[in-house]
Tab-separated table of C-alpha atoms and ligand atoms in Angstrom:
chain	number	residue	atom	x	y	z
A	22	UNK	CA	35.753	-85.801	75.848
A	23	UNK	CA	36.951	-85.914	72.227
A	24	UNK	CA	33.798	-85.223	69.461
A	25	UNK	CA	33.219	-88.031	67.510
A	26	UNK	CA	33.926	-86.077	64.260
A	27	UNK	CA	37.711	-86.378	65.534
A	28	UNK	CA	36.948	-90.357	66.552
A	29	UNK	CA	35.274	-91.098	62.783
A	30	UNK	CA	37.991	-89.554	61.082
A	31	UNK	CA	40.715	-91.564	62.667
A	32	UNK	CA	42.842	-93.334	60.016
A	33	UNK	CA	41.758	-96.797	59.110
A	34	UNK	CA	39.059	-97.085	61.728
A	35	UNK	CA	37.025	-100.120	60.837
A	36	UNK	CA	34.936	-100.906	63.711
A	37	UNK	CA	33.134	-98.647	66.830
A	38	UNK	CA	34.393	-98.304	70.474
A	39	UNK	CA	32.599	-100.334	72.851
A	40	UNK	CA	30.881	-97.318	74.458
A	41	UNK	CA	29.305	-96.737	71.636
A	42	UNK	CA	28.016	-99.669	71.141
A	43	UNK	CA	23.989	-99.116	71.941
A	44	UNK	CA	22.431	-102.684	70.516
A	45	UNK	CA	22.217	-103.191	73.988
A	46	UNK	CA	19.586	-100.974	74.718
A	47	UNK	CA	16.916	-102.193	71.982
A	48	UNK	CA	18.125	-101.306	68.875
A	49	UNK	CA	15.248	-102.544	66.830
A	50	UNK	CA	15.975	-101.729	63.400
A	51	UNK	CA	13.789	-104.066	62.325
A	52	UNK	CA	10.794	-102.577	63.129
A	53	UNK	CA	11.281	-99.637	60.760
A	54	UNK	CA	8.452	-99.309	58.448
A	55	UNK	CA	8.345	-97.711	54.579
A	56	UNK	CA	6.149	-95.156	54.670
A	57	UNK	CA	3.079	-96.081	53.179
A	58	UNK	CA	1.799	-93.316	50.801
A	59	UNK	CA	-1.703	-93.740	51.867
A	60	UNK	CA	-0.529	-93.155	55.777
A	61	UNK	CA	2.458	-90.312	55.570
A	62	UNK	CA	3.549	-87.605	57.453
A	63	UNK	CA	1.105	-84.971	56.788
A	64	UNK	CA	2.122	-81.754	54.815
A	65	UNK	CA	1.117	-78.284	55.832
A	66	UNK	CA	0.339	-75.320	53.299
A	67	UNK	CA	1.670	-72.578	55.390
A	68	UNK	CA	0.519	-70.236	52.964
A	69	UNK	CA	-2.985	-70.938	53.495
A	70	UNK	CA	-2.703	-69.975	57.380
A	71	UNK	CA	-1.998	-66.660	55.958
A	72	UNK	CA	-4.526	-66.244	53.594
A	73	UNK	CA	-7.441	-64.072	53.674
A	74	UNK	CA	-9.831	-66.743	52.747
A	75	UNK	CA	-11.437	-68.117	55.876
A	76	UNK	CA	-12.581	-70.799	54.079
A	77	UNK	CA	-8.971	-71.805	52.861
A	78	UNK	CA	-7.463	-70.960	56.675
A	79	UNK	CA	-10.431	-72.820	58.182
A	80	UNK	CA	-9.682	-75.835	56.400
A	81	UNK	CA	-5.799	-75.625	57.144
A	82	UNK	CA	-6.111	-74.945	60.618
A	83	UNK	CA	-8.205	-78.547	60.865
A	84	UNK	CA	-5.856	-79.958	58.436
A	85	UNK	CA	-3.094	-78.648	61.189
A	86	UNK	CA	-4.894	-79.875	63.852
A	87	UNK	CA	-5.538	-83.929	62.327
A	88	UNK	CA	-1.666	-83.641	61.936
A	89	UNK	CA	-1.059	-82.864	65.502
A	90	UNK	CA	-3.379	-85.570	66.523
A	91	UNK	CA	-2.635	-88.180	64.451
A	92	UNK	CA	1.551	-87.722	63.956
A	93	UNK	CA	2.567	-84.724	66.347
A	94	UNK	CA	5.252	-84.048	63.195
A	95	UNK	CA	4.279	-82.314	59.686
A	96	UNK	CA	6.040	-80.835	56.968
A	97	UNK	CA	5.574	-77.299	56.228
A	98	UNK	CA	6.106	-75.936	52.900
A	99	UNK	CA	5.126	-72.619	51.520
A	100	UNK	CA	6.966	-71.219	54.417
A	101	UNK	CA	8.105	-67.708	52.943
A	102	UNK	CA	11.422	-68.519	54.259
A	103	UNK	CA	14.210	-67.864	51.908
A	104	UNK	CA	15.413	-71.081	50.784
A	105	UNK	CA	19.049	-69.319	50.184
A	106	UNK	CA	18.867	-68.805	54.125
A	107	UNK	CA	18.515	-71.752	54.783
A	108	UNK	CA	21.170	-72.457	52.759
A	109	UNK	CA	23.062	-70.061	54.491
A	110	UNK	CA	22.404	-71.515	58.279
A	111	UNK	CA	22.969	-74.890	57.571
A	112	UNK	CA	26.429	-74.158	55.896
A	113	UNK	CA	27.188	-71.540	58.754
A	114	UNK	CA	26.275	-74.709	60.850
A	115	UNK	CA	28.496	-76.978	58.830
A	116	UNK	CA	31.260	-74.458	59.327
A	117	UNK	CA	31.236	-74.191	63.102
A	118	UNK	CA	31.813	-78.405	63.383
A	119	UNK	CA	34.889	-77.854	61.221
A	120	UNK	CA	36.137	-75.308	63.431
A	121	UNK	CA	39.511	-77.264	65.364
A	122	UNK	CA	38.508	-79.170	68.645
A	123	UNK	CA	40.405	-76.387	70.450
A	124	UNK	CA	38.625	-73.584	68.688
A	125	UNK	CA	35.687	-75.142	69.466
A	126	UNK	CA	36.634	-75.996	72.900
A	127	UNK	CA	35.836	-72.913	74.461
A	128	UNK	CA	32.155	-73.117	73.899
A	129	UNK	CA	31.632	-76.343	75.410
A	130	UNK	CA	29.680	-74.470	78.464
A	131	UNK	CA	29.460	-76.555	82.022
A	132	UNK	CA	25.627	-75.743	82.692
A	133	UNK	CA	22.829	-77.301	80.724
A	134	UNK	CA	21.332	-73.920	80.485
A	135	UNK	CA	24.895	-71.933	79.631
A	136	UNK	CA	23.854	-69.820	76.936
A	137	UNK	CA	26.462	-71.524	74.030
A	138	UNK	CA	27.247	-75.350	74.551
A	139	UNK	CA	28.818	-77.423	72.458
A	140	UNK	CA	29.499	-81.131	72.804
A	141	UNK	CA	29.190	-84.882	71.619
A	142	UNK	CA	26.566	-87.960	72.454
A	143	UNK	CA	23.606	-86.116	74.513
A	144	UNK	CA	25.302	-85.808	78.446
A	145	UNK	CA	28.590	-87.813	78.277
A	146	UNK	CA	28.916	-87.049	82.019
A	147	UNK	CA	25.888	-89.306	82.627
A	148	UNK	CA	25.690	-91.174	80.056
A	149	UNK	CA	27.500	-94.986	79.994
A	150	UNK	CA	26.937	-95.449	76.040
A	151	UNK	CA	27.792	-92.437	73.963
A	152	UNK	CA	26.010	-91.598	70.453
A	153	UNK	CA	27.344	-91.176	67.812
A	154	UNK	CA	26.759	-87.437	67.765
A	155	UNK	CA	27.978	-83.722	68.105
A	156	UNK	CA	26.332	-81.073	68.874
A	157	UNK	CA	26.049	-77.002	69.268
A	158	UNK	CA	23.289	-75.734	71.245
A	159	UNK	CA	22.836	-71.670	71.641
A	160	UNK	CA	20.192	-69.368	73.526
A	161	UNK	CA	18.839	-67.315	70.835
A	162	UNK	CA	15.937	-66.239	72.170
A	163	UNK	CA	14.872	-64.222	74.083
A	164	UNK	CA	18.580	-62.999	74.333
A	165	UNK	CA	20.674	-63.580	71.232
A	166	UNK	CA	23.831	-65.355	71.840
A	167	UNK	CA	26.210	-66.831	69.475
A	168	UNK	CA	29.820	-68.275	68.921
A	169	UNK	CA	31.725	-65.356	67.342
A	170	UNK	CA	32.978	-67.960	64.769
A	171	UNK	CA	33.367	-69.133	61.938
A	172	UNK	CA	32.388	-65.930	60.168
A	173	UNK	CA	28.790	-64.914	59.587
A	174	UNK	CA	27.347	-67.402	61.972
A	175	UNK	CA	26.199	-64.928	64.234
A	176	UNK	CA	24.450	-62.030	61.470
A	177	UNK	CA	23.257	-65.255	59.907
A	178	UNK	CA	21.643	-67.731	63.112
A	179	UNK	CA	20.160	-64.143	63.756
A	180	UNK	CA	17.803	-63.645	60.692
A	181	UNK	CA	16.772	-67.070	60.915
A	182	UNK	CA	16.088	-67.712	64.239
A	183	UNK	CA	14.055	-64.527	63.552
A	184	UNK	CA	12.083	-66.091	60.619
A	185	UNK	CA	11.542	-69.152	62.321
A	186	UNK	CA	9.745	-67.631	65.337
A	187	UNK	CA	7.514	-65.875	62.821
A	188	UNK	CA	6.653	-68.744	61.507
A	189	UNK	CA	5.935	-70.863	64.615
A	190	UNK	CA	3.996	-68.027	66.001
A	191	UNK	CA	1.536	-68.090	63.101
A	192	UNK	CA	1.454	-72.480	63.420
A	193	UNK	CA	0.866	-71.986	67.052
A	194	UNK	CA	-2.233	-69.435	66.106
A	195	UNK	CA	-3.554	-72.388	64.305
A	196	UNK	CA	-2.432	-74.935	66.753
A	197	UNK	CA	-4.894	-72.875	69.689
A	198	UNK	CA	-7.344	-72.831	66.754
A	199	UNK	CA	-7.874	-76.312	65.846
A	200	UNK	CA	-7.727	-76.705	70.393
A	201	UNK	CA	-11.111	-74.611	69.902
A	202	UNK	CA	-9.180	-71.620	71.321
A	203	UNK	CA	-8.635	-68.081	71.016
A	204	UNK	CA	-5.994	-67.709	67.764
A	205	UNK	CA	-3.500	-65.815	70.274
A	206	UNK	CA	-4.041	-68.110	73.379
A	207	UNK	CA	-1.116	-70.172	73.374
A	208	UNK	CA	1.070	-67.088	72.463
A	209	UNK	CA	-0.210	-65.557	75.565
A	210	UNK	CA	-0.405	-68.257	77.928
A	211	UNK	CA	2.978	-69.394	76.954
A	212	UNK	CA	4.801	-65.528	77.123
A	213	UNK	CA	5.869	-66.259	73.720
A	214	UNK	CA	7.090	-62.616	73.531
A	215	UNK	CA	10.110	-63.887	75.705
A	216	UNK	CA	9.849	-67.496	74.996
A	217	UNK	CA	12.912	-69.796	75.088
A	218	UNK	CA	14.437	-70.541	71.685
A	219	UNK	CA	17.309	-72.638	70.640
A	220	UNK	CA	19.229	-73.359	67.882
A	221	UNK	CA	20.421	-76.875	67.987
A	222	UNK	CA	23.073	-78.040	65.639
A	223	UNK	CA	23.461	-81.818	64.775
A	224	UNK	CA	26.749	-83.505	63.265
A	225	UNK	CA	26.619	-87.403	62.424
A	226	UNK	CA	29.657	-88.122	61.208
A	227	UNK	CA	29.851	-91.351	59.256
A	228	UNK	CA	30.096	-94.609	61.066
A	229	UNK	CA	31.853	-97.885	60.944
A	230	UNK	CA	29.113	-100.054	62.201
A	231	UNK	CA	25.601	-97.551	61.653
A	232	UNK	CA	23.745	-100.848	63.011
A	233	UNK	CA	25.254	-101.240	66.313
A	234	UNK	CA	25.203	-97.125	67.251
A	235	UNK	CA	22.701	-94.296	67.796
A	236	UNK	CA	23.201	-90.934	66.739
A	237	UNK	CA	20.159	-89.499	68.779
A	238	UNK	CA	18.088	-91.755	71.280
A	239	UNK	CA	14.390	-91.773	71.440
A	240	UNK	CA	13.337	-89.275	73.201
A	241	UNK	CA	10.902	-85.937	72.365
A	242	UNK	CA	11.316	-82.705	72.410
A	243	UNK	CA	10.477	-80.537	75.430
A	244	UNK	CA	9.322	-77.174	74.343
A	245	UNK	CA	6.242	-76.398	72.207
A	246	UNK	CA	6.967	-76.379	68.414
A	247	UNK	CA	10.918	-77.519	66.956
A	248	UNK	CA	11.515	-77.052	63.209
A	249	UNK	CA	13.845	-79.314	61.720
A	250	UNK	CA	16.131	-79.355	58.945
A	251	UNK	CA	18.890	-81.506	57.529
A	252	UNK	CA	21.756	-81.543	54.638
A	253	UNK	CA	19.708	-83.742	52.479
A	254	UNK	CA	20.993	-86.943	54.268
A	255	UNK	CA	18.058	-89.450	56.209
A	256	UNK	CA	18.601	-90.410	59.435
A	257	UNK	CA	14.959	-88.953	61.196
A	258	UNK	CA	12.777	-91.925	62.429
A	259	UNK	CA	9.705	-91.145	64.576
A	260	UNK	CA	7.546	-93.518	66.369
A	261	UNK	CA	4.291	-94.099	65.197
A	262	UNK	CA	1.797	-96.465	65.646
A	263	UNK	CA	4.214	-98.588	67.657
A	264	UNK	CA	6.769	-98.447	64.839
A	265	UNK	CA	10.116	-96.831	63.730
A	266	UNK	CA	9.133	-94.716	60.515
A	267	UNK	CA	12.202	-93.446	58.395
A	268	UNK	CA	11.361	-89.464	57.516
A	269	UNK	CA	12.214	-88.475	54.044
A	270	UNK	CA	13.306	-84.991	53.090
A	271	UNK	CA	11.708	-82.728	51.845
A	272	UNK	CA	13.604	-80.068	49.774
A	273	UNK	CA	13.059	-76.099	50.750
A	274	UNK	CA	10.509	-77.461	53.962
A	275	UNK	CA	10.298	-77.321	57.262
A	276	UNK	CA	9.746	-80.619	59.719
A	277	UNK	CA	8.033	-79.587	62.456
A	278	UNK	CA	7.096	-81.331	65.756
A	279	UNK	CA	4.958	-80.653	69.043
A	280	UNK	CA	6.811	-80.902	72.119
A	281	UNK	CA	6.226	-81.688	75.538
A	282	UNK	CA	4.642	-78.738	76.463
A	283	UNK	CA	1.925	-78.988	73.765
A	284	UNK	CA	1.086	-82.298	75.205
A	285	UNK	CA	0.531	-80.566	78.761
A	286	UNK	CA	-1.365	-77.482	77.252
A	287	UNK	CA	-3.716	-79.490	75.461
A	288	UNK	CA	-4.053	-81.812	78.485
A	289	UNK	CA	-2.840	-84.730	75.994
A	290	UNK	CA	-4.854	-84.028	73.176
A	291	UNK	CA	-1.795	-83.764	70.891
A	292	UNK	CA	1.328	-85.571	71.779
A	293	UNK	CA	4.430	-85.342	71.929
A	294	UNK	CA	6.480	-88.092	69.625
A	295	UNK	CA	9.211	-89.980	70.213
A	296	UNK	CA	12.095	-89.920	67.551
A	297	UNK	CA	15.696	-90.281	67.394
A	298	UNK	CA	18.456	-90.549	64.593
A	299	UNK	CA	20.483	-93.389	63.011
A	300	UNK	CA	23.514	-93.367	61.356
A	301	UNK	CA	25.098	-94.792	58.573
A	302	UNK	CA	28.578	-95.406	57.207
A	303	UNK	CA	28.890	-93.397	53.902
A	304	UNK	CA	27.862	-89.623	54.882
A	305	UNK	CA	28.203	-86.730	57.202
A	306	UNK	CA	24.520	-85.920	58.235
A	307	UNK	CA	23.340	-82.810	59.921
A	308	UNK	CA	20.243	-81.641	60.923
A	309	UNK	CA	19.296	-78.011	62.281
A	310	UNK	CA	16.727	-78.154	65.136
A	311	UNK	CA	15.359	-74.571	66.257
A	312	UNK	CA	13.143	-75.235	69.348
A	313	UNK	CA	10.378	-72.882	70.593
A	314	UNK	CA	9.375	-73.015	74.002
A	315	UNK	CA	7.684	-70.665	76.149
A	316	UNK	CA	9.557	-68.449	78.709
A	317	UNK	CA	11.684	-69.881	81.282
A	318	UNK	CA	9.411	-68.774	84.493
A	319	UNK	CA	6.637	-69.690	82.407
A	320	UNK	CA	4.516	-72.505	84.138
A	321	UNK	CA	2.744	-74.869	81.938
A	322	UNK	CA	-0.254	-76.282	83.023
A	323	UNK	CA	-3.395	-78.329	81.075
A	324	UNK	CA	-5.257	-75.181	79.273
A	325	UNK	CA	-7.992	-74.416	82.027
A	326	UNK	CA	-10.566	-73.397	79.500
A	327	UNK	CA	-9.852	-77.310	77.716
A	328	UNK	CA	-10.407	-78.229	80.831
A	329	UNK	CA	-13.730	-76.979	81.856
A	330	UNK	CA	-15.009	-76.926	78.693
A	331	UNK	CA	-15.065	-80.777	78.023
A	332	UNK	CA	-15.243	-81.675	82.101
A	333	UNK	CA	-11.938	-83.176	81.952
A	334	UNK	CA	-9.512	-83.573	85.123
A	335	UNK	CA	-6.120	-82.258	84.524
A	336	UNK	CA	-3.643	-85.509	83.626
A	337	UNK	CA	-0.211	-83.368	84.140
A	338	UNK	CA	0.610	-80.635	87.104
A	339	UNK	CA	1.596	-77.592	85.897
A	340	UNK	CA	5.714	-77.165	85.996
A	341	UNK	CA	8.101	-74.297	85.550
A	342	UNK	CA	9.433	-74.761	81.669
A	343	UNK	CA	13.207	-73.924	83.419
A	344	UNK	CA	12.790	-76.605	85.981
A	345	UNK	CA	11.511	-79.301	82.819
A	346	UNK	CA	14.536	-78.214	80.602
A	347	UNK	CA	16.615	-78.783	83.578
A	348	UNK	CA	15.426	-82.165	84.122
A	349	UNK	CA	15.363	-83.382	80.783
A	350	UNK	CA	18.908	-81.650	79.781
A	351	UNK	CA	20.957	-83.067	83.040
A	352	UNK	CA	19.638	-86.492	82.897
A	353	UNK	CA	19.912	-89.114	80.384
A	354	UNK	CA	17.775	-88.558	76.911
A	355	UNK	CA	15.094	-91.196	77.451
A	356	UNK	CA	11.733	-91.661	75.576
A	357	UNK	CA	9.342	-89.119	77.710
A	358	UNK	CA	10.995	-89.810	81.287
A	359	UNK	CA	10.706	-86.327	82.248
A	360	UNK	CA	7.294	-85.943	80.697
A	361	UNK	CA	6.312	-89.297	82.938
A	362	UNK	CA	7.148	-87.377	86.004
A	363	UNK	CA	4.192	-84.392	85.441
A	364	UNK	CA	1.567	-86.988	84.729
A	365	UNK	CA	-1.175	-87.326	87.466
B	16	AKG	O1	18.934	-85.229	63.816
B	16	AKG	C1	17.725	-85.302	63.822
B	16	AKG	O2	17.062	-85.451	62.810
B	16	AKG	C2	16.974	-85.236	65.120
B	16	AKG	C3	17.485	-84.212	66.055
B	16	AKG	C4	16.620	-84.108	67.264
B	16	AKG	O3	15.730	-84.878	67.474
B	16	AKG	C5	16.848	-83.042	68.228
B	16	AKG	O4	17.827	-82.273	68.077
B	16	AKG	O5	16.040	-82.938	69.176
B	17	FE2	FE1	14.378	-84.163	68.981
């Protein structure tokens, strides 16, 4: 299937094809709130998890944890991350869309788990509406993989894919904090060491008619922590409190999110949120996800010590993290279907 890069840049095209049309599945735009200064999404010193104050990393780590429970996303500044890497990734990112559909061709990968797979919408060979989306997804962890073009995307998704993990190691030592856990017990009871991660690259190309299509449906993420970028463009929305909020960038920060497995570990003390991505009809948007996840033979399961500690039952059965990315990457992206299916 062609990507819809190709599609938006067709001469003189004025209105969407019909597959693409998603109004029919609730497109509320209505409901999308302003952010209300008083109520935003939370913004993490990262800096201060670092420090050698305990006072200053004590009051972080329950700074980290209100933002888990109250939004499940939060910005991240101080990050130590060069900025002129990120720079660097995003343009490498940028590069690889404008590759030609035939060099780009041979990545698009058959297997949901094929280490490099590029593509448009989410799973066109499901899917009867498409989005208005394409996308790159590589294995960079715990095996590096990479397109060997355009040039420098491989030295380049390297370092930062390495950064990144650095940085959602130390969030995650503060995320088992604020649980009332050991600093390193989600690193260890998630195998972090060979934990899953991906680099997911994002292209919304403008769009004819932004109202009437989707560039990203709601859904959330499946592994434990993603960290999100974008060129500068909006598009983010993330459902809270039963409504659409727009995200606003950030310059030189990271957005990050709890996934799915979060939600099991803490036995649904911190959720996972549902987001997606609209379009609009004057600029190219793209957004870099990097997802961390714990290994593949990993099985997640509600933290036992939660567990007995507060007297709770279990609400999700443990699953194998390779058999959840499998469900939620050959089915059709929907709100927390695969999620759903775990819950007791
Ligand atoms: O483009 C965005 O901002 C969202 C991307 C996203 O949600 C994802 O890749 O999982
Ligand atoms: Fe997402």
């Amino acid at each position: 299937m062609a990507c819809v890069k190709a599609l938006a840049e067709s001469p003189g095209l004025t209105s969407i094809p019909s597959t693409y049309n998603f109004t029919q599945n609730q497109h509320d735009h209505e409901a999308v709130s302003e952010i209300d200064p008083e109520d935003s999404i939370p913004v993490i010193d990262f800096s201060l998890l670092t420090s050698s104050s305990p006072d200053q990393r004590s009051k972080v780590i329950q700074d980290l944890g209100k933002a888990c429970r109250d939004w499940g996303f939060f910005t991240v500044i101080n990050h130590n991350v060069p900025e002129k890497l990120m720079e660097m990734t995003m343009d490498a990112c940028q590069r690889f869309f404008n590759l030609t559909e035939e060099e780009k061709r041979e990545f698009a990968g058959k297997h949901v788990l094929d280490p490099i797979r590029c593509g448009t919408s989410f799973n066109a060979s499901v899917e009867k509406v498409f989005f208005w989306r394409d996308f790159i997804k590589v294995l960079v962890h715990p095996e590096f993989h990479s397109p060997n073009k355009p040039v420098g995307f491989s030295e380049i998704s390297l370092e930062y894919c390495k950064r990144i993990r650095q940085v959602a190691r130390e969030l995650l030592k503060g995320i088992s904090e604020s649980l009332g856990l050991e600093f390193c017990y989600i690193e260890r009871a998630m195998n972090l060491d060979s934990g899953l991660q991906i680099l997911i690259a994002n292209l919304y190309p403008p769009c004819p008619q932004p109202e009437l299509a989707m560039g990203m449906p709601p859904h959330s993420d499946h592994g434990l922590l993603t960290l999100l970028t974008q060129n500068g463009i909006c598009g983010l929305q993330l459902l809270h409190n039963g409504k659409w909020v727009n995200v606003n960038v950030v310059p030189n920060s990271f957005l990050v999110n709890t996934g799915d497995h979060i939600e099991i570990l803490s036995n649904g003390k911190y959720k996972s949120v549902v987001h997606r991505a609209v379009v609009n009809n004057k600029m190219t948007r793209v957004s870099l996800a990097i997802a961390n996840g714990p290994s593949l033979d990993t099985v997640v399961e509600p933290s036992k010590e939660l567990i007995e500690r507060q007297s709770e039952a279990p609400a999700y059965i443990g699953i194998k993290y390779k058999d959840f990315l499998e469900l939620q990457q050959s089915n059709q992206l929907d709100n927390k279907s695969v999620l759903d299916r775990v819950r007791v």
